[in-house]
Amino acid sequence: MSLISFLEDTPTMAKVEFLFASNWILLPQGVQEFSNELQQHSVPATMAYDVSAATVKLQCLSSDQAKVMAACQAALDKIVRRELALGWESGKKIAKDWDHGTASEQYKEASALVFSPPEILRSSIRSAWILPGELADKQTLMAHLVPQEAMVELQQLTGCTLRASIDGRVMYIGANSAEGAARVQDKLNALADNLAHPSQTDDRCETFIYAEDQQDAKVTFSYLEHGSRHYLKTLFLDRAKFDLEAGHTEYSSIFEKGVVISLWKGKLIYGPEKMTPAIPSKNQDEVYRAFPSDWTYNPKERLNDQVPSAASQDLFHSSQDPMVTSWVAHLPKPEQMLPHGDKSSQPQPQVSECPQPQSEMRPISIYDPSQPRRIVQAAVQAAVQAPVQAPVQAPAQAPIQDEMPSQLSVLPVVECSPKERKKTLVPSEGTLKDPDDNTYTTLQEDVKEGIRLLNMILEQLQLSPYRHAPAETTPTRHITMNQQAKRGVRGKLALQAHQQLDTQPAPKKPLTDPMLAYGISQKLVSMLGGLEMFTGNLSLKVNFGRLYLTNIDDDYVTCSGSKLRDRAIMPIQELKNLLDKHHFDSRDSMFSNILTANGGDANYISLMTDNSANRIWSGYKRRTVYEIVCCAMTKADKYFRFVIEIDGNDFSYRIRYLSDEACTLFVHCPTRTWDFQITLSKSPRLGEAYDAFAKDLVDHMRVVPQSSGVPTLELSFKKAYKVDMLLARVVNVASYERALGRDAYRNPGLLEIREVHDMTPSEVIEIEDKVNVTITQYPGVESLGSLPMWYEVSMQSKTIQQAFDQNQALELGNKVDWTPAQLMDKKAFEVLVGTATAMVRKIDGVGFWGDNHQDAKIHPIPEAKRNAPKSMW
């Protein structure tokens, strides 16, 4: 007998670990007797079973090494002598020259079960799950496969008791039934297989350039400050992300160092050659109709104060007691909020599920544009009897001669008659309709629209069109028998192409390059790999805003009037390849998603129409969300920032990471005012500690409606949580659905307009173990370009989000049904990209009337080469 030590020449108090080696192999009953013998003699060693070596593993202090070796020798001698006396060939405790590699799984499990913890031994059904060899060979342990929070969740799901072995290679299972134990083993097998054979995923940031029908043009980098002054005046920064303090704002450095992609046609082309406002100047102060002046903010009173439980006294960190109150006159430094300002690694705690905010809809009342926004508790009867305002004139934007993508434009939605609409101004449920919507027509016009829609459907079915007298319909298309015979497979595509010719002349080149849409779709497929077992919230959003780059070498930037550098001008694909190769960090790209501060612009986006005067987005659901940004110190002494989103209707909440972007695609649009980015966000379920804090915060939160605008928030939280509060905002969210297009039914899109009200603490009071904070609306600082309220616009695919909903409800150890390839086959990505590029063309004039009052920060074009930032090449 010998003991193989893993540690040699160790100090006296150091621990050493041994593998028990002998000419004799201990069978499961022999392992049990060996363990009993050592326990009876109180041998000071910890024992476990090493499955790969088929022997017992021991751990003890180096000072006890001789004592343990002697005890092991005596125990083995006793077992061998007894078995030899009985005839070892027929014994059940030892074997000779036996190859453990041929041992059955049952043998391994029985041997490992000998060292089960007491809580497992008390269970009626006991089993041991052994880590697969391919994971063990990679030094994977149970803590990697099933972290502590995941193990708690697995026990709750199955009702079983789970304990990992000392060496981390075995999971002991205690169950009340064989079915429960088998369920645990199935889930562990699935988790192990997913870890050993992960799906391929590509989370690198990638750049695309959308130049409409000029994809073969050449492009170059240009400095942001050298663009038109109007373009710079309409750029707004969020004070939570950028430093906008008196005496120093980041507008100056961004104007000076920011770089954009511009077309080169013998000279620099900055954005659109002509910019037309989306709305006339007189409409810029309109109230956004989704949230009129009488939009109601539900009041809320706080629950009775409760003493935090012992479990909540030390939720995040026990050794430190930082000051809890970070609410001061100014916001925290932007680097505390921004992913691009924080280069440190983000802690990744395990998380548990929280309730989702409900998108409940509230009564809508007639609004009076002449009155300021106020809180009105209007009765349904009063709303119905109120006089209807005259329809607002259509936005005075020059028509843009392009449609939404051809694959999206087919059938409009037929709405109810005006008489029915007047009866449902305050519906109890369903999608809300805007009473001032300029698409509301007379009953006769609705009949005509219905007939037009019916004729289109009948024509697709090759039936005779419906006639109505007096007829002011489109002339009947005469189709010969030969044409009808050819319409078999290609009928729908031919009809679609015909309809396009009826509405607009075909462009010389497609406005969306098919290769661009395909390239983005392929990238999205690779981005979504590896999510089949992800449990938590997923979203894939298109956000509209302005992109600008940092860290670009001066030699690659072209300046008007300066010496031309040939290598700075290149084809679109070449510049894209250079960015993908050297500009891979998302922090090297800045994105401002503030489109406008004017309600008239928000109305234009929600009511925009195609060239046939059909609405692109229809109906809406509305809700108010209170966003509270917090920061906690983890047990690993790292800061972890998270957001509590509180539904303004029923005050349910959910928790998500602040920086949960897994991957981002940047789409630069050099021919337009706005760009867009597509971001995949992953937010695993947060743990019970975060949920306990969020619940306590919501329970003790007060919402006090104000006659002058958004409500006042009163927050109260306990110092025992050791959580800092960084930011609070009131966000009104309106969601619209795609109204037009063949693929609007198969792959419907969702448009979201967020009306963001910035908030600031007006009073902070510390009372014993609590902090009370009163939060009121931030007034904004015009001279600093800091807005009190603004609008953000994003898009999603309903098809993709429905697939992601499976992940939200997914049990640990299960797999979702969807795959990225299936979404690709459904054209979900293609439709999303096509709609996004069309939206960029449609919103060109949005934000035209904005002014950040930063004229002094706009510098003239330098004559000499200026100091370059850190080179990216």
CSV table of C-alpha atoms in Angstrom, one decimal, residues 427-747:
chain,number,residue,atom,x,y,z
A,427,PRO,CA,-61.8,51.8,-24.1
A,428,SER,CA,-61.6,49.4,-21.1
A,429,GLU,CA,-59.2,47.2,-22.9
A,430,GLY,CA,-57.4,46.7,-26.2
A,431,THR,CA,-55.4,49.0,-28.3
A,432,LEU,CA,-56.0,52.8,-27.7
A,433,LYS,CA,-56.8,55.0,-30.6
A,434,ASP,CA,-55.8,58.6,-31.0
A,435,PRO,CA,-58.9,60.8,-31.4
A,436,ASP,CA,-56.8,63.4,-33.2
A,437,ASP,CA,-55.3,60.9,-35.6
A,438,ASN,CA,-55.3,62.5,-39.1
A,439,THR,CA,-55.9,59.1,-40.7
A,440,TYR,CA,-59.4,59.0,-39.3
A,441,THR,CA,-61.7,59.5,-42.3
A,442,THR,CA,-65.4,59.7,-43.0
A,443,LEU,CA,-67.6,56.7,-43.2
A,444,GLN,CA,-67.7,56.9,-46.9
A,445,GLU,CA,-63.9,56.9,-47.1
A,446,ASP,CA,-63.7,53.9,-44.8
A,447,VAL,CA,-66.1,52.0,-47.2
A,448,LYS,CA,-63.9,52.9,-50.1
A,449,GLU,CA,-60.8,51.7,-48.3
A,450,GLY,CA,-62.6,48.5,-47.4
A,451,ILE,CA,-63.5,47.9,-51.0
A,452,ARG,CA,-60.0,48.6,-52.1
A,453,LEU,CA,-58.6,46.1,-49.6
A,454,LEU,CA,-61.2,43.5,-50.7
A,455,ASN,CA,-60.4,44.0,-54.4
A,456,MET,CA,-56.7,43.5,-53.6
A,457,ILE,CA,-57.4,40.2,-51.8
A,458,LEU,CA,-59.8,39.0,-54.6
A,459,GLU,CA,-57.2,39.8,-57.2
A,460,GLN,CA,-54.7,37.7,-55.4
A,461,LEU,CA,-57.2,34.9,-55.4
A,462,GLN,CA,-57.8,35.5,-59.1
A,463,LEU,CA,-61.5,36.4,-58.5
A,464,SER,CA,-63.6,39.2,-59.9
A,465,PRO,CA,-63.3,42.5,-58.0
A,466,TYR,CA,-66.2,43.8,-56.0
A,467,ARG,CA,-68.1,46.7,-57.6
A,468,HIS,CA,-69.6,49.6,-55.8
A,469,ALA,CA,-71.6,52.4,-57.3
A,470,PRO,CA,-70.9,55.3,-57.6
A,471,ALA,CA,-67.4,53.9,-58.4
A,472,GLU,CA,-64.4,56.0,-57.8
A,473,THR,CA,-62.1,53.1,-57.6
A,474,THR,CA,-59.0,52.2,-59.5
A,475,PRO,CA,-59.6,51.0,-63.0
A,476,THR,CA,-59.9,47.3,-63.4
A,477,ARG,CA,-56.8,45.5,-64.5
A,478,HIS,CA,-57.5,43.3,-67.5
A,479,ILE,CA,-55.5,40.0,-67.4
A,480,THR,CA,-55.5,37.6,-70.3
A,481,MET,CA,-55.9,33.9,-69.9
A,482,ASN,CA,-52.2,33.5,-70.9
A,483,GLN,CA,-51.3,35.9,-68.1
A,484,GLN,CA,-53.5,34.1,-65.6
A,485,ALA,CA,-51.8,30.8,-66.4
A,486,LYS,CA,-48.4,32.3,-65.7
A,487,ARG,CA,-49.4,33.7,-62.3
A,488,GLY,CA,-49.1,30.3,-60.5
A,489,VAL,CA,-46.1,30.5,-58.4
A,490,ARG,CA,-45.1,34.0,-59.2
A,491,GLY,CA,-48.5,35.5,-58.8
A,492,LYS,CA,-48.0,37.2,-55.4
A,493,LEU,CA,-44.6,38.6,-56.3
A,494,ALA,CA,-46.0,39.9,-59.6
A,495,LEU,CA,-49.0,41.6,-57.9
A,496,GLN,CA,-46.7,43.1,-55.3
A,497,ALA,CA,-44.4,44.6,-58.0
A,498,HIS,CA,-47.4,45.9,-59.9
A,499,GLN,CA,-48.7,47.7,-56.8
A,500,GLN,CA,-45.3,49.3,-56.3
A,501,LEU,CA,-45.4,50.6,-59.9
A,502,ASP,CA,-48.8,52.1,-59.1
A,503,THR,CA,-47.5,54.2,-56.2
A,504,GLN,CA,-44.0,55.3,-57.3
A,505,PRO,CA,-41.5,55.0,-60.1
A,506,ALA,CA,-38.9,52.2,-59.6
A,507,PRO,CA,-35.6,53.6,-58.4
A,508,LYS,CA,-32.5,53.1,-60.5
A,509,LYS,CA,-30.9,51.2,-57.6
A,510,PRO,CA,-32.4,49.6,-54.6
A,511,LEU,CA,-32.5,51.8,-51.5
A,512,THR,CA,-31.5,48.9,-49.3
A,513,ASP,CA,-28.6,46.9,-50.7
A,514,PRO,CA,-29.6,43.2,-50.6
A,515,MET,CA,-26.0,42.3,-49.6
A,516,LEU,CA,-26.1,44.8,-46.7
A,517,ALA,CA,-29.3,43.3,-45.4
A,518,TYR,CA,-27.9,39.8,-45.8
A,519,GLY,CA,-24.6,40.6,-44.1
A,520,ILE,CA,-26.4,42.1,-41.1
A,521,SER,CA,-28.8,39.1,-40.9
A,522,GLN,CA,-25.8,36.7,-41.0
A,523,LYS,CA,-24.2,38.7,-38.2
A,524,LEU,CA,-27.4,38.6,-36.1
A,525,VAL,CA,-27.5,34.8,-36.5
A,526,SER,CA,-24.0,34.4,-35.1
A,527,MET,CA,-24.8,36.9,-32.3
A,528,LEU,CA,-27.8,34.8,-31.1
A,529,GLY,CA,-25.8,31.6,-30.9
A,530,GLY,CA,-25.4,30.0,-27.5
A,531,LEU,CA,-28.8,31.2,-26.1
A,532,GLU,CA,-30.7,27.9,-26.2
A,533,MET,CA,-30.3,27.5,-22.4
A,534,PHE,CA,-30.0,31.1,-21.3
A,535,THR,CA,-32.5,32.0,-18.5
A,536,GLY,CA,-33.4,35.7,-18.2
A,537,ASN,CA,-34.4,38.7,-20.2
A,538,LEU,CA,-33.3,39.0,-23.9
A,539,SER,CA,-34.0,41.8,-26.3
A,540,LEU,CA,-32.8,42.7,-29.8
A,541,LYS,CA,-33.5,46.4,-30.4
A,542,VAL,CA,-32.8,48.9,-33.1
A,543,ASN,CA,-32.1,52.3,-31.5
A,544,PHE,CA,-32.0,55.5,-33.6
A,545,GLY,CA,-29.6,58.2,-32.9
A,546,ARG,CA,-26.1,59.5,-33.9
A,547,LEU,CA,-23.0,57.5,-34.1
A,548,TYR,CA,-19.5,59.0,-33.9
A,549,LEU,CA,-16.1,57.3,-33.5
A,550,THR,CA,-13.2,58.0,-31.3
A,551,ASN,CA,-9.6,56.8,-31.4
A,552,ILE,CA,-9.1,57.3,-35.1
A,553,ASP,CA,-5.7,58.2,-36.5
A,554,ASP,CA,-5.4,61.7,-38.0
A,555,ASP,CA,-3.9,60.3,-41.1
A,556,TYR,CA,-7.2,58.6,-42.0
A,557,VAL,CA,-9.3,61.7,-41.5
A,558,THR,CA,-10.1,64.0,-44.4
A,559,CYS,CA,-10.5,67.8,-43.8
A,560,SER,CA,-12.0,70.2,-46.3
A,561,GLY,CA,-9.3,72.5,-47.6
A,562,SER,CA,-6.5,70.4,-46.3
A,563,LYS,CA,-4.0,68.3,-48.2
A,564,LEU,CA,-5.7,65.2,-49.5
A,565,ARG,CA,-4.6,61.8,-48.2
A,566,ASP,CA,-5.2,59.1,-50.7
A,567,ARG,CA,-5.3,56.3,-48.1
A,568,ALA,CA,-8.0,58.2,-46.2
A,569,ILE,CA,-10.5,57.7,-49.1
A,570,MET,CA,-11.6,54.2,-49.8
A,571,PRO,CA,-14.6,52.1,-50.9
A,572,ILE,CA,-17.3,51.3,-48.3
A,573,GLN,CA,-16.3,47.7,-47.9
A,574,GLU,CA,-12.7,48.5,-47.4
A,575,LEU,CA,-13.5,51.0,-44.6
A,576,LYS,CA,-15.8,48.6,-43.0
A,577,ASN,CA,-13.1,45.9,-42.9
A,578,LEU,CA,-10.7,48.3,-41.3
A,579,LEU,CA,-13.1,49.3,-38.6
A,580,ASP,CA,-14.0,45.6,-37.9
A,581,LYS,CA,-10.3,44.7,-37.7
A,582,HIS,CA,-9.1,47.6,-35.5
A,583,HIS,CA,-12.1,49.2,-33.9
A,584,PHE,CA,-13.7,46.3,-32.2
A,585,ASP,CA,-14.3,47.8,-28.8
A,586,SER,CA,-17.8,49.2,-28.3
A,587,ARG,CA,-16.3,51.9,-26.2
A,588,ASP,CA,-14.7,53.3,-29.3
A,589,SER,CA,-18.1,54.2,-30.7
A,590,MET,CA,-20.3,56.8,-29.0
A,591,PHE,CA,-24.0,56.8,-29.5
A,592,SER,CA,-26.5,59.6,-28.6
A,593,ASN,CA,-30.0,58.3,-28.7
A,594,ILE,CA,-31.8,61.6,-28.0
A,595,LEU,CA,-33.7,62.4,-31.3
A,596,THR,CA,-35.6,65.5,-30.2
A,597,ALA,CA,-37.1,67.4,-27.4
A,598,ASN,CA,-40.2,68.4,-29.4
A,599,GLY,CA,-43.5,66.7,-29.0
A,600,GLY,CA,-44.4,67.6,-32.6
A,601,ASP,CA,-41.6,65.4,-33.8
A,602,ALA,CA,-42.9,62.5,-31.7
A,603,ASN,CA,-46.3,63.0,-33.3
A,604,TYR,CA,-44.8,63.0,-36.7
A,605,ILE,CA,-43.0,59.7,-36.1
A,606,SER,CA,-46.1,58.0,-34.7
A,607,LEU,CA,-48.3,59.3,-37.5
A,608,MET,CA,-45.9,59.0,-40.4
A,609,THR,CA,-47.4,57.7,-43.7
A,610,ASP,CA,-46.0,56.2,-46.8
A,611,ASN,CA,-46.3,57.8,-50.3
A,612,SER,CA,-49.9,56.5,-50.5
A,613,ALA,CA,-50.9,58.3,-47.3
A,614,ASN,CA,-51.3,55.0,-45.4
A,615,ARG,CA,-50.1,55.0,-41.8
A,616,ILE,CA,-46.9,53.0,-41.2
A,617,TRP,CA,-47.5,52.5,-37.5
A,618,SER,CA,-51.0,52.0,-36.0
A,619,GLY,CA,-52.5,52.0,-32.5
A,620,TYR,CA,-50.6,52.1,-29.4
A,621,LYS,CA,-50.3,50.8,-25.8
A,622,ARG,CA,-49.1,53.3,-23.2
A,623,ARG,CA,-47.5,52.9,-19.8
A,624,THR,CA,-45.4,54.9,-17.4
A,625,VAL,CA,-42.2,53.4,-16.0
A,626,TYR,CA,-40.1,54.7,-13.0
A,627,GLU,CA,-36.5,53.8,-13.6
A,628,ILE,CA,-34.2,53.7,-10.5
A,629,VAL,CA,-30.5,53.1,-11.2
A,630,CYS,CA,-28.6,51.6,-8.2
A,631,CYS,CA,-25.1,50.5,-7.4
A,632,ALA,CA,-24.2,47.7,-4.9
A,633,MET,CA,-20.9,46.4,-3.7
A,634,THR,CA,-20.6,42.7,-4.3
A,635,LYS,CA,-18.9,40.2,-2.0
A,636,ALA,CA,-16.0,40.2,-4.5
A,637,ASP,CA,-15.5,43.9,-3.7
A,638,LYS,CA,-16.7,45.0,-7.1
A,639,TYR,CA,-19.4,47.6,-8.0
A,640,PHE,CA,-22.5,46.2,-9.7
A,641,ARG,CA,-25.0,48.6,-11.3
A,642,PHE,CA,-28.5,47.6,-11.9
A,643,VAL,CA,-31.9,49.2,-12.8
A,644,ILE,CA,-35.2,48.7,-11.0
A,645,GLU,CA,-38.0,49.3,-13.5
A,646,ILE,CA,-41.3,50.0,-11.7
A,647,ASP,CA,-44.6,49.9,-13.6
A,648,GLY,CA,-46.6,53.1,-13.0
A,649,ASN,CA,-49.9,51.3,-13.1
A,650,ASP,CA,-49.7,48.4,-10.7
A,651,PHE,CA,-46.2,49.1,-9.3
A,652,SER,CA,-44.9,45.7,-10.2
A,653,TYR,CA,-41.2,45.7,-11.0
A,654,ARG,CA,-38.3,44.0,-12.7
A,655,ILE,CA,-34.6,44.2,-12.2
A,656,ARG,CA,-32.0,44.2,-15.0
A,657,TYR,CA,-28.3,44.9,-15.4
A,658,LEU,CA,-27.4,48.5,-16.2
A,659,SER,CA,-24.8,47.4,-18.8
A,660,ASP,CA,-26.4,44.3,-20.3
A,661,GLU,CA,-25.3,44.8,-23.9
A,662,ALA,CA,-23.9,41.5,-25.1
A,663,CYS,CA,-23.1,42.7,-28.7
A,664,THR,CA,-23.9,45.8,-30.8
A,665,LEU,CA,-24.0,46.4,-34.6
A,666,PHE,CA,-23.2,49.9,-35.6
A,667,VAL,CA,-24.9,51.1,-38.8
A,668,HIS,CA,-23.6,54.4,-40.1
A,669,CYS,CA,-25.8,56.3,-42.5
A,670,PRO,CA,-23.6,59.0,-44.2
A,671,THR,CA,-26.4,60.2,-46.5
A,672,ARG,CA,-28.8,60.8,-43.6
A,673,THR,CA,-29.1,62.8,-40.4
A,674,TRP,CA,-29.5,59.8,-38.1
A,675,ASP,CA,-27.8,56.5,-37.7
A,676,PHE,CA,-28.9,53.4,-35.9
A,677,GLN,CA,-27.5,50.5,-33.9
A,678,ILE,CA,-28.8,47.0,-33.2
A,679,THR,CA,-28.1,45.8,-29.7
A,680,LEU,CA,-28.6,42.3,-28.2
A,681,SER,CA,-29.1,42.7,-24.5
A,682,LYS,CA,-28.8,39.8,-22.0
A,683,SER,CA,-29.9,40.2,-18.4
A,684,PRO,CA,-29.7,37.1,-16.3
A,685,ARG,CA,-32.0,36.8,-13.4
A,686,LEU,CA,-30.7,38.6,-10.4
A,687,GLY,CA,-30.5,36.9,-7.0
A,688,GLU,CA,-32.7,37.1,-4.0
A,689,ALA,CA,-30.6,39.8,-2.4
A,690,TYR,CA,-31.4,42.2,-5.2
A,691,ASP,CA,-35.0,41.2,-5.3
A,692,ALA,CA,-35.4,41.8,-1.5
A,693,PHE,CA,-33.9,45.3,-1.9
A,694,ALA,CA,-36.2,46.1,-4.9
A,695,LYS,CA,-39.3,44.9,-3.1
A,696,ASP,CA,-38.5,47.0,0.0
A,697,LEU,CA,-37.8,50.1,-2.1
A,698,VAL,CA,-41.1,49.8,-4.0
A,699,ASP,CA,-43.1,49.0,-0.9
A,700,HIS,CA,-41.9,52.2,0.7
A,701,MET,CA,-42.1,54.4,-2.4
A,702,ARG,CA,-44.6,57.3,-2.7
A,703,VAL,CA,-45.8,58.8,-5.9
A,704,VAL,CA,-47.3,62.2,-5.5
A,705,PRO,CA,-49.0,63.6,-8.6
A,706,GLN,CA,-48.3,67.3,-9.4
A,707,SER,CA,-50.6,69.7,-11.3
A,708,SER,CA,-47.6,71.1,-13.2
A,709,GLY,CA,-46.2,67.9,-14.7
A,710,VAL,CA,-44.6,64.6,-13.8
A,711,PRO,CA,-45.1,63.4,-10.2
A,712,THR,CA,-42.8,63.8,-7.3
A,713,LEU,CA,-41.2,60.5,-6.1
A,714,GLU,CA,-40.4,59.9,-2.4
A,715,LEU,CA,-38.0,57.0,-1.9
A,716,SER,CA,-37.1,55.4,1.4
A,717,PHE,CA,-34.5,52.7,1.8
A,718,LYS,CA,-32.5,51.1,4.6
A,719,LYS,CA,-28.8,51.6,5.1
A,720,ALA,CA,-28.5,47.9,5.9
A,721,TYR,CA,-28.7,47.1,2.2
A,722,LYS,CA,-25.5,49.1,1.5
A,723,VAL,CA,-26.8,50.2,-1.9
A,724,ASP,CA,-26.2,53.6,-3.5
A,725,MET,CA,-28.9,55.2,-5.7
A,726,LEU,CA,-27.4,56.9,-8.7
A,727,LEU,CA,-30.3,58.1,-10.9
A,728,ALA,CA,-34.1,58.3,-11.2
A,729,ARG,CA,-36.2,59.0,-14.2
A,730,VAL,CA,-39.9,59.0,-15.2
A,731,VAL,CA,-40.4,57.4,-18.6
A,732,ASN,CA,-43.6,57.4,-20.6
A,733,VAL,CA,-43.6,54.6,-23.2
A,734,ALA,CA,-45.9,54.3,-26.2
A,735,SER,CA,-45.7,51.1,-28.3
A,736,TYR,CA,-47.0,50.9,-31.9
A,737,GLU,CA,-47.4,48.0,-34.3
A,738,ARG,CA,-46.5,47.8,-37.9
A,739,ALA,CA,-49.6,48.7,-39.9
A,740,LEU,CA,-48.5,47.9,-43.5
A,741,GLY,CA,-46.8,45.2,-45.4
A,742,ARG,CA,-47.2,41.5,-46.3
A,743,ASP,CA,-44.5,40.7,-43.7
A,744,ALA,CA,-46.1,43.0,-41.1
A,745,TYR,CA,-48.4,40.0,-40.5
A,746,ARG,CA,-45.8,37.3,-40.6
A,747,ASN,CA,-43.0,39.3,-38.9
